[in-house]
């Protein structure tokens, strides 16, 4: 049985990018007769207060994108808010610690972003491994004045996988990524760890998400392997861009449901999204159910998709 999921991090009202993701995840799972799980990725509780999650659930229902399991629909894998699943992340962390793969990192943000720091392709800083070399005594000394973050020691190895939509993707973790965070110094668990623990615990077999997370996948595959968990299949889709070619963000108020709802009904929004996705012949309104018959990964482009000006009113 295919199990897909919605995994939003609602830090505001959902925008077209989130809706595109939920639509594709829903269509892909449902077309295969699969189930859908809703999990709220609210690790950053300050940015993701509960009211936004509740609003997101209401909005998804309004659009006709339903789920079988999630907050309020217990399928035996809850809780469905990451903020309530910390002991599970702690247990996974402990397992990695017992394997000798975790070390404390005392580097400050300023140190990490020093001009000399090497950068990854995505502009993130490549961690130079400074604290990897600390002795236990040095680490204990530093821990007296500063709480450490925790990093996973990665090996000089290539991790490759075949994305269902984007094809083969490979990365050498040591060279392209570096030792990555499992827990921040303030105690917040990292997305990379939480998403792996949860997708496995919730029986997710298919992860549909934007291509901005393609390069997170090798890190996640490493964690699946180390934690001895079954990895799902990944389908990364192209991102929606504003008409002038920028990535959509919260600042694009026009792309937020708050504004869209005032102009368009749910089927008008879905039809336009499906048209952008390449599998609906025009921008005509269509329900999620109707789109099931048309959805085809082969028609979805691989390159990012600028939203034509005026398409959403
Ligand atoms: N919570 C993430 C987001 O909203 C999605 C993570 C994922 O799909 O793996 O960007």
mmCIF file of C-alpha atoms and ligand atoms in Angstrom:
data_model
loop_
_atom_site.group_PDB
_atom_site.id
_atom_site.type_symbol
_atom_site.label_atom_id
_atom_site.label_comp_id
_atom_site.label_asym_id
_atom_site.label_seq_id
_atom_site.Cartn_x
_atom_site.Cartn_y
_atom_site.Cartn_z
ATOM 1 C CA UNK A 1 0.000 0.000 0.000
ATOM 2 C CA UNK A 2 1.328 3.412 -1.013
ATOM 3 C CA UNK A 3 1.386 5.928 1.820
ATOM 4 C CA UNK A 4 1.948 9.550 0.840
ATOM 5 C CA UNK A 5 1.983 12.544 3.095
ATOM 6 C CA UNK A 6 1.499 16.270 3.502
ATOM 7 C CA UNK A 7 4.204 17.677 5.778
ATOM 8 C CA UNK A 8 3.689 21.430 5.920
ATOM 9 C CA UNK A 9 5.491 23.754 8.309
ATOM 10 C CA UNK A 10 2.747 26.332 8.700
ATOM 11 C CA UNK A 11 4.454 29.572 9.671
ATOM 12 C CA UNK A 12 1.665 31.600 8.082
ATOM 13 C CA UNK A 13 -1.170 31.029 5.679
ATOM 14 C CA UNK A 14 -0.432 28.368 3.026
ATOM 15 C CA UNK A 15 0.719 29.783 -0.299
ATOM 16 C CA UNK A 16 0.628 28.467 -3.848
ATOM 17 C CA UNK A 17 3.899 26.579 -3.396
ATOM 18 C CA UNK A 18 2.488 24.645 -0.424
ATOM 19 C CA UNK A 19 -0.767 24.004 -2.275
ATOM 20 C CA UNK A 20 1.058 22.718 -5.343
ATOM 21 C CA UNK A 21 2.973 20.338 -3.080
ATOM 22 C CA UNK A 22 -0.151 19.063 -1.338
ATOM 23 C CA UNK A 23 -1.978 18.660 -4.654
ATOM 24 C CA UNK A 24 0.828 16.608 -6.232
ATOM 25 C CA UNK A 25 1.334 14.493 -3.103
ATOM 26 C CA UNK A 26 -2.404 13.832 -2.894
ATOM 27 C CA UNK A 27 -2.811 13.002 -6.602
ATOM 28 C CA UNK A 28 0.221 10.744 -6.672
ATOM 29 C CA UNK A 29 -0.845 8.751 -3.618
ATOM 30 C CA UNK A 30 -4.553 8.590 -4.472
ATOM 31 C CA UNK A 31 -3.936 7.612 -8.081
ATOM 32 C CA UNK A 32 -2.087 4.558 -6.789
ATOM 33 C CA UNK A 33 -4.949 3.789 -4.411
ATOM 34 C CA UNK A 34 -2.782 4.943 -1.531
ATOM 35 C CA UNK A 35 -3.354 6.602 1.809
ATOM 36 C CA UNK A 36 -2.398 10.129 2.820
ATOM 37 C CA UNK A 37 -0.977 11.173 6.175
ATOM 38 C CA UNK A 38 -0.910 14.752 7.410
ATOM 39 C CA UNK A 39 1.990 15.627 9.693
ATOM 40 C CA UNK A 40 2.588 19.143 10.928
ATOM 41 C CA UNK A 41 6.293 20.010 10.894
ATOM 42 C CA UNK A 42 6.235 22.552 13.681
ATOM 43 C CA UNK A 43 9.631 21.870 15.251
ATOM 44 C CA UNK A 44 10.115 25.627 15.310
ATOM 45 C CA UNK A 45 7.186 26.266 17.601
ATOM 46 C CA UNK A 46 7.857 29.999 17.773
ATOM 47 C CA UNK A 47 7.445 30.321 14.010
ATOM 48 C CA UNK A 48 4.710 27.710 13.682
ATOM 49 C CA UNK A 49 2.032 28.415 16.282
ATOM 50 C CA UNK A 50 -0.852 25.949 16.421
ATOM 51 C CA UNK A 51 -3.366 28.364 14.928
ATOM 52 C CA UNK A 52 -1.573 28.282 11.575
ATOM 53 C CA UNK A 53 -1.685 24.488 11.519
ATOM 54 C CA UNK A 54 -5.403 24.506 12.266
ATOM 55 C CA UNK A 55 -5.918 27.077 9.539
ATOM 56 C CA UNK A 56 -3.889 24.959 7.096
ATOM 57 C CA UNK A 57 -6.100 21.944 7.860
ATOM 58 C CA UNK A 58 -9.206 23.989 7.236
ATOM 59 C CA UNK A 59 -7.741 25.304 3.968
ATOM 60 C CA UNK A 60 -6.798 21.837 2.711
ATOM 61 C CA UNK A 61 -10.324 20.627 3.430
ATOM 62 C CA UNK A 62 -11.728 23.621 1.573
ATOM 63 C CA UNK A 63 -9.632 22.612 -1.425
ATOM 64 C CA UNK A 64 -10.890 19.030 -1.217
ATOM 65 C CA UNK A 65 -7.471 17.566 -0.406
ATOM 66 C CA UNK A 66 -8.288 15.066 2.304
ATOM 67 C CA UNK A 67 -6.109 12.808 4.422
ATOM 68 C CA UNK A 68 -6.724 9.486 6.131
ATOM 69 C CA UNK A 69 -4.541 10.013 9.101
ATOM 70 C CA UNK A 70 -3.352 13.088 10.967
ATOM 71 C CA UNK A 71 -4.388 15.465 13.728
ATOM 72 C CA UNK A 72 -7.936 14.560 14.666
ATOM 73 C CA UNK A 73 -7.833 11.315 12.613
ATOM 74 C CA UNK A 74 -5.680 8.970 14.629
ATOM 75 C CA UNK A 75 -4.275 6.112 12.600
ATOM 76 C CA UNK A 76 -2.107 4.761 15.377
ATOM 77 C CA UNK A 77 1.040 6.671 14.410
ATOM 78 C CA UNK A 78 0.436 9.910 16.272
ATOM 79 C CA UNK A 79 0.993 12.417 17.610
ATOM 80 C CA UNK A 80 1.008 14.185 14.259
ATOM 81 C CA UNK A 81 2.673 17.399 15.398
ATOM 82 C CA UNK A 82 6.458 17.189 15.393
ATOM 83 C CA UNK A 83 6.578 19.430 18.445
ATOM 84 C CA UNK A 84 5.018 16.511 20.358
ATOM 85 C CA UNK A 85 7.391 13.834 19.093
ATOM 86 C CA UNK A 86 10.655 14.908 20.695
ATOM 87 C CA UNK A 87 11.277 11.694 22.609
ATOM 88 C CA UNK A 88 11.333 9.801 19.329
ATOM 89 C CA UNK A 89 14.000 12.127 17.929
ATOM 90 C CA UNK A 90 15.915 11.820 21.190
ATOM 91 C CA UNK A 91 15.882 8.019 20.898
ATOM 92 C CA UNK A 92 17.189 8.156 17.323
ATOM 93 C CA UNK A 93 19.879 10.607 18.375
ATOM 94 C CA UNK A 94 20.923 8.301 21.159
ATOM 95 C CA UNK A 95 21.252 5.434 18.739
ATOM 96 C CA UNK A 96 23.565 7.513 16.543
ATOM 97 C CA UNK A 97 25.512 8.620 19.624
ATOM 98 C CA UNK A 98 26.013 5.005 20.632
ATOM 99 C CA UNK A 99 27.483 4.390 17.195
ATOM 100 C CA UNK A 100 30.042 7.127 17.918
ATOM 101 C CA UNK A 101 28.796 9.273 15.051
ATOM 102 C CA UNK A 102 27.656 12.373 16.923
ATOM 103 C CA UNK A 103 29.819 15.174 18.292
ATOM 104 C CA UNK A 104 29.135 18.486 20.006
ATOM 105 C CA UNK A 105 29.738 21.641 17.993
ATOM 106 C CA UNK A 106 30.362 24.968 19.702
ATOM 107 C CA UNK A 107 30.815 27.098 16.599
ATOM 108 C CA UNK A 108 28.761 30.264 16.607
ATOM 109 C CA UNK A 109 26.718 31.376 13.644
ATOM 110 C CA UNK A 110 29.191 34.215 13.086
ATOM 111 C CA UNK A 111 32.112 31.781 13.013
ATOM 112 C CA UNK A 112 30.291 29.549 10.577
ATOM 113 C CA UNK A 113 29.514 32.415 8.262
ATOM 114 C CA UNK A 114 33.012 33.867 8.316
ATOM 115 C CA UNK A 115 33.974 35.084 4.862
ATOM 116 C CA UNK A 116 36.510 32.288 4.460
ATOM 117 C CA UNK A 117 34.003 29.499 5.040
ATOM 118 C CA UNK A 118 33.498 27.284 1.996
ATOM 119 C CA UNK A 119 29.987 27.210 0.629
ATOM 120 C CA UNK A 120 27.853 24.441 -0.712
ATOM 121 C CA UNK A 121 26.146 24.645 -4.053
ATOM 122 C CA UNK A 122 22.941 25.870 -2.429
ATOM 123 C CA UNK A 123 24.761 28.741 -0.735
ATOM 124 C CA UNK A 124 24.744 27.110 2.698
ATOM 125 C CA UNK A 125 28.003 27.011 4.593
ATOM 126 C CA UNK A 126 29.919 23.758 4.306
ATOM 127 C CA UNK A 127 30.832 22.901 7.869
ATOM 128 C CA UNK A 128 34.643 22.776 7.981
ATOM 129 C CA UNK A 129 34.726 20.163 10.756
ATOM 130 C CA UNK A 130 36.227 22.476 13.385
ATOM 131 C CA UNK A 131 34.668 20.760 16.412
ATOM 132 C CA UNK A 132 35.095 17.254 15.016
ATOM 133 C CA UNK A 133 38.695 17.469 16.126
ATOM 134 C CA UNK A 134 38.057 18.531 19.748
ATOM 135 C CA UNK A 135 39.193 16.115 22.434
ATOM 136 C CA UNK A 136 36.658 15.060 25.067
ATOM 137 C CA UNK A 137 38.413 17.360 27.585
ATOM 138 C CA UNK A 138 38.301 20.344 25.256
ATOM 139 C CA UNK A 139 34.618 19.706 24.551
ATOM 140 C CA UNK A 140 33.826 19.420 28.279
ATOM 141 C CA UNK A 141 35.644 22.694 28.923
ATOM 142 C CA UNK A 142 33.689 24.501 26.186
ATOM 143 C CA UNK A 143 30.401 23.019 27.370
ATOM 144 C CA UNK A 144 30.802 24.962 30.637
ATOM 145 C CA UNK A 145 30.226 28.240 28.822
ATOM 146 C CA UNK A 146 28.109 27.326 25.830
ATOM 147 C CA UNK A 147 25.521 24.679 25.082
ATOM 148 C CA UNK A 148 26.623 22.770 21.984
ATOM 149 C CA UNK A 149 24.747 21.855 18.869
ATOM 150 C CA UNK A 150 25.100 18.215 17.805
ATOM 151 C CA UNK A 151 26.419 17.123 14.430
ATOM 152 C CA UNK A 152 26.553 13.857 12.577
ATOM 153 C CA UNK A 153 29.973 12.799 11.372
ATOM 154 C CA UNK A 154 29.652 11.963 7.667
ATOM 155 C CA UNK A 155 32.012 9.774 5.714
ATOM 156 C CA UNK A 156 33.750 10.481 2.440
ATOM 157 C CA UNK A 157 31.198 8.530 0.454
ATOM 158 C CA UNK A 158 28.841 9.139 -2.373
ATOM 159 C CA UNK A 159 25.142 8.624 -1.847
ATOM 160 C CA UNK A 160 23.116 8.223 -5.017
ATOM 161 C CA UNK A 161 19.444 7.581 -5.517
ATOM 162 C CA UNK A 162 16.937 7.654 -8.351
ATOM 163 C CA UNK A 163 14.297 10.264 -7.855
ATOM 164 C CA UNK A 164 11.043 9.222 -9.442
ATOM 165 C CA UNK A 165 10.735 12.542 -11.229
ATOM 166 C CA UNK A 166 14.205 14.098 -11.366
ATOM 167 C CA UNK A 167 16.219 10.983 -12.123
ATOM 168 C CA UNK A 168 19.573 10.052 -10.615
ATOM 169 C CA UNK A 169 20.930 12.435 -8.001
ATOM 170 C CA UNK A 170 24.212 11.932 -6.234
ATOM 171 C CA UNK A 171 26.195 13.716 -3.618
ATOM 172 C CA UNK A 172 29.417 13.097 -1.761
ATOM 173 C CA UNK A 173 28.417 13.988 1.764
ATOM 174 C CA UNK A 174 31.882 14.958 3.027
ATOM 175 C CA UNK A 175 32.621 17.104 -0.011
ATOM 176 C CA UNK A 176 29.205 18.565 -0.857
ATOM 177 C CA UNK A 177 27.474 18.711 2.490
ATOM 178 C CA UNK A 178 29.769 18.272 5.507
ATOM 179 C CA UNK A 179 28.908 17.068 9.001
ATOM 180 C CA UNK A 180 25.328 18.171 9.464
ATOM 181 C CA UNK A 181 23.206 19.264 12.384
ATOM 182 C CA UNK A 182 21.015 16.833 14.273
ATOM 183 C CA UNK A 183 20.117 19.190 17.087
ATOM 184 C CA UNK A 184 20.611 22.919 17.479
ATOM 185 C CA UNK A 185 22.290 24.433 20.511
ATOM 186 C CA UNK A 186 18.889 25.539 21.832
ATOM 187 C CA UNK A 187 17.737 21.904 21.822
ATOM 188 C CA UNK A 188 15.588 22.043 18.692
ATOM 189 C CA UNK A 189 15.942 18.876 16.640
ATOM 190 C CA UNK A 190 16.927 19.311 13.030
ATOM 191 C CA UNK A 191 14.468 18.780 10.200
ATOM 192 C CA UNK A 192 16.739 16.127 8.643
ATOM 193 C CA UNK A 193 16.505 13.859 11.669
ATOM 194 C CA UNK A 194 12.848 14.487 12.469
ATOM 195 C CA UNK A 195 11.607 13.905 8.926
ATOM 196 C CA UNK A 196 13.376 10.537 8.698
ATOM 197 C CA UNK A 197 12.179 9.330 12.093
ATOM 198 C CA UNK A 198 8.609 10.389 11.311
ATOM 199 C CA UNK A 199 8.283 9.211 7.733
ATOM 200 C CA UNK A 200 9.543 5.799 8.833
ATOM 201 C CA UNK A 201 7.354 5.668 11.955
ATOM 202 C CA UNK A 202 4.273 6.690 9.974
ATOM 203 C CA UNK A 203 4.865 4.073 7.294
ATOM 204 C CA UNK A 204 5.322 6.650 4.525
ATOM 205 C CA UNK A 205 6.402 5.002 1.279
ATOM 206 C CA UNK A 206 6.321 8.021 -1.042
ATOM 207 C CA UNK A 207 7.677 11.497 -0.367
ATOM 208 C CA UNK A 208 6.516 14.168 -2.821
ATOM 209 C CA UNK A 209 8.102 17.558 -2.241
ATOM 210 C CA UNK A 210 9.744 20.525 -3.946
ATOM 211 C CA UNK A 211 13.116 20.247 -5.617
ATOM 212 C CA UNK A 212 14.577 22.641 -3.052
ATOM 213 C CA UNK A 213 14.783 19.542 -0.847
ATOM 214 C CA UNK A 214 16.451 17.321 -3.429
ATOM 215 C CA UNK A 215 19.841 17.936 -1.872
ATOM 216 C CA UNK A 216 18.541 17.046 1.607
ATOM 217 C CA UNK A 217 17.730 13.554 0.399
ATOM 218 C CA UNK A 218 21.267 12.064 0.526
ATOM 219 C CA UNK A 219 21.521 13.164 4.177
ATOM 220 C CA UNK A 220 18.167 11.584 4.883
ATOM 221 C CA UNK A 221 19.133 8.385 3.081
ATOM 222 C CA UNK A 222 22.246 8.177 5.237
ATOM 223 C CA UNK A 223 20.075 8.507 8.358
ATOM 224 C CA UNK A 224 17.669 5.816 7.124
ATOM 225 C CA UNK A 225 20.623 3.499 6.677
ATOM 226 C CA UNK A 226 22.256 4.277 10.020
ATOM 227 C CA UNK A 227 18.976 3.964 11.914
ATOM 228 C CA UNK A 228 18.109 0.825 10.003
ATOM 229 C CA UNK A 229 14.798 2.203 8.766
ATOM 230 C CA UNK A 230 13.106 1.588 5.399
ATOM 231 C CA UNK A 231 13.491 4.586 3.076
ATOM 232 C CA UNK A 232 10.533 5.825 1.028
ATOM 233 C CA UNK A 233 10.576 6.592 -2.671
ATOM 234 C CA UNK A 234 11.241 10.265 -3.444
ATOM 235 C CA UNK A 235 9.527 12.415 -6.084
ATOM 236 C CA UNK A 236 10.811 15.970 -6.241
ATOM 237 C CA UNK A 237 8.842 18.387 -8.373
ATOM 238 C CA UNK A 238 9.858 21.796 -9.794
ATOM 239 C CA UNK A 239 9.202 24.917 -7.787
ATOM 240 C CA UNK A 240 6.661 27.563 -8.683
ATOM 241 C CA UNK A 241 8.266 30.942 -9.284
ATOM 242 C CA UNK A 242 6.783 34.408 -9.272
ATOM 243 C CA UNK A 243 6.266 35.777 -12.793
ATOM 244 C CA UNK A 244 9.611 37.571 -12.570
ATOM 245 C CA UNK A 245 11.425 34.357 -11.781
ATOM 246 C CA UNK A 246 11.865 34.532 -7.987
ATOM 247 C CA UNK A 247 11.075 31.715 -5.593
ATOM 248 C CA UNK A 248 7.696 32.306 -3.990
ATOM 249 C CA UNK A 249 7.865 33.411 -0.385
ATOM 250 C CA UNK A 250 5.630 34.719 2.347
ATOM 251 C CA UNK A 251 6.279 38.201 1.000
ATOM 252 C CA UNK A 252 4.309 37.333 -2.121
ATOM 253 C CA UNK A 253 1.018 38.102 -0.443
ATOM 254 C CA UNK A 254 -0.789 37.525 -3.724
ATOM 255 C CA UNK A 255 0.221 33.873 -3.599
ATOM 256 C CA UNK A 256 -1.214 33.388 -0.110
ATOM 257 C CA UNK A 257 -4.565 31.703 0.353
ATOM 258 C CA UNK A 258 -5.865 34.666 2.274
ATOM 259 C CA UNK A 259 -5.831 36.755 -0.902
ATOM 260 C CA UNK A 260 -6.529 33.915 -3.354
ATOM 261 C CA UNK A 261 -9.666 32.799 -1.549
ATOM 262 C CA UNK A 262 -11.188 36.211 -2.002
ATOM 263 C CA UNK A 263 -10.807 35.880 -5.761
ATOM 264 C CA UNK A 264 -11.156 32.215 -6.648
ATOM 265 C CA UNK A 265 -12.954 29.092 -5.547
ATOM 266 C CA UNK A 266 -11.148 25.870 -4.644
ATOM 267 C CA UNK A 267 -11.630 24.236 -8.038
ATOM 268 C CA UNK A 268 -10.433 27.349 -9.842
ATOM 269 C CA UNK A 269 -7.251 27.301 -7.754
ATOM 270 C CA UNK A 270 -6.682 23.563 -8.270
ATOM 271 C CA UNK A 271 -7.323 23.773 -12.034
ATOM 272 C CA UNK A 272 -4.753 26.553 -12.402
ATOM 273 C CA UNK A 273 -2.191 24.665 -10.326
ATOM 274 C CA UNK A 274 -2.745 21.517 -12.389
ATOM 275 C CA UNK A 275 -2.339 23.556 -15.576
ATOM 276 C CA UNK A 276 1.005 24.844 -14.277
ATOM 277 C CA UNK A 277 1.871 21.246 -13.425
ATOM 278 C CA UNK A 278 1.445 20.359 -17.120
ATOM 279 C CA UNK A 279 -1.227 17.677 -16.715
ATOM 280 C CA UNK A 280 -4.391 19.751 -17.098
ATOM 281 C CA UNK A 281 -4.955 21.065 -20.639
ATOM 282 C CA UNK A 282 -6.155 24.533 -19.667
ATOM 283 C CA UNK A 283 -6.548 26.708 -16.618
ATOM 284 C CA UNK A 284 -10.202 25.611 -16.321
ATOM 285 C CA UNK A 285 -11.539 24.806 -12.871
ATOM 286 C CA UNK A 286 -11.318 21.175 -11.774
ATOM 287 C CA UNK A 287 -11.858 19.300 -8.536
ATOM 288 C CA UNK A 288 -9.138 17.171 -6.977
ATOM 289 C CA UNK A 289 -11.196 14.093 -7.888
ATOM 290 C CA UNK A 290 -11.438 15.155 -11.531
ATOM 291 C CA UNK A 291 -7.709 15.771 -11.700
ATOM 292 C CA UNK A 292 -7.030 12.204 -10.605
ATOM 293 C CA UNK A 293 -7.904 10.990 -14.096
ATOM 294 C CA UNK A 294 -5.479 13.452 -15.713
ATOM 295 C CA UNK A 295 -2.524 13.402 -13.361
ATOM 296 C CA UNK A 296 0.652 12.032 -14.898
ATOM 297 C CA UNK A 297 4.170 12.542 -13.527
ATOM 298 C CA UNK A 298 5.507 12.292 -17.093
ATOM 299 C CA UNK A 299 3.733 15.543 -17.976
ATOM 300 C CA UNK A 300 5.065 17.511 -15.008
ATOM 301 C CA UNK A 301 8.085 19.572 -16.103
ATOM 302 C CA UNK A 302 11.456 19.241 -14.407
ATOM 303 C CA UNK A 303 12.437 22.913 -14.660
ATOM 304 C CA UNK A 304 10.981 25.451 -12.244
ATOM 305 C CA UNK A 305 7.686 26.983 -13.341
ATOM 306 C CA UNK A 306 7.114 30.747 -13.457
ATOM 307 C CA UNK A 307 3.498 31.650 -12.699
ATOM 308 C CA UNK A 308 2.214 33.827 -15.561
ATOM 309 C CA UNK A 309 1.151 37.244 -14.393
ATOM 310 C CA UNK A 310 -2.562 37.405 -13.720
ATOM 311 C CA UNK A 311 -3.155 33.627 -13.719
ATOM 312 C CA UNK A 312 -4.465 33.756 -10.176
ATOM 313 C CA UNK A 313 -6.284 37.045 -10.613
HETATM 314 N N1 LIG B 1 8.078 20.731 6.245
HETATM 315 C C1 LIG B 1 8.800 20.900 5.023
HETATM 316 C C2 LIG B 1 8.319 22.136 4.317
HETATM 317 O O1 LIG B 1 7.208 22.578 4.537
HETATM 318 C C3 LIG B 1 8.620 19.726 4.078
HETATM 319 C C4 LIG B 1 9.547 18.655 4.396
HETATM 320 C C5 LIG B 1 9.438 17.453 3.493
HETATM 321 O O2 LIG B 1 8.523 17.362 2.684
HETATM 322 O O3 LIG B 1 10.275 16.580 3.654
HETATM 323 O O4 LIG B 1 9.070 22.680 3.545
#
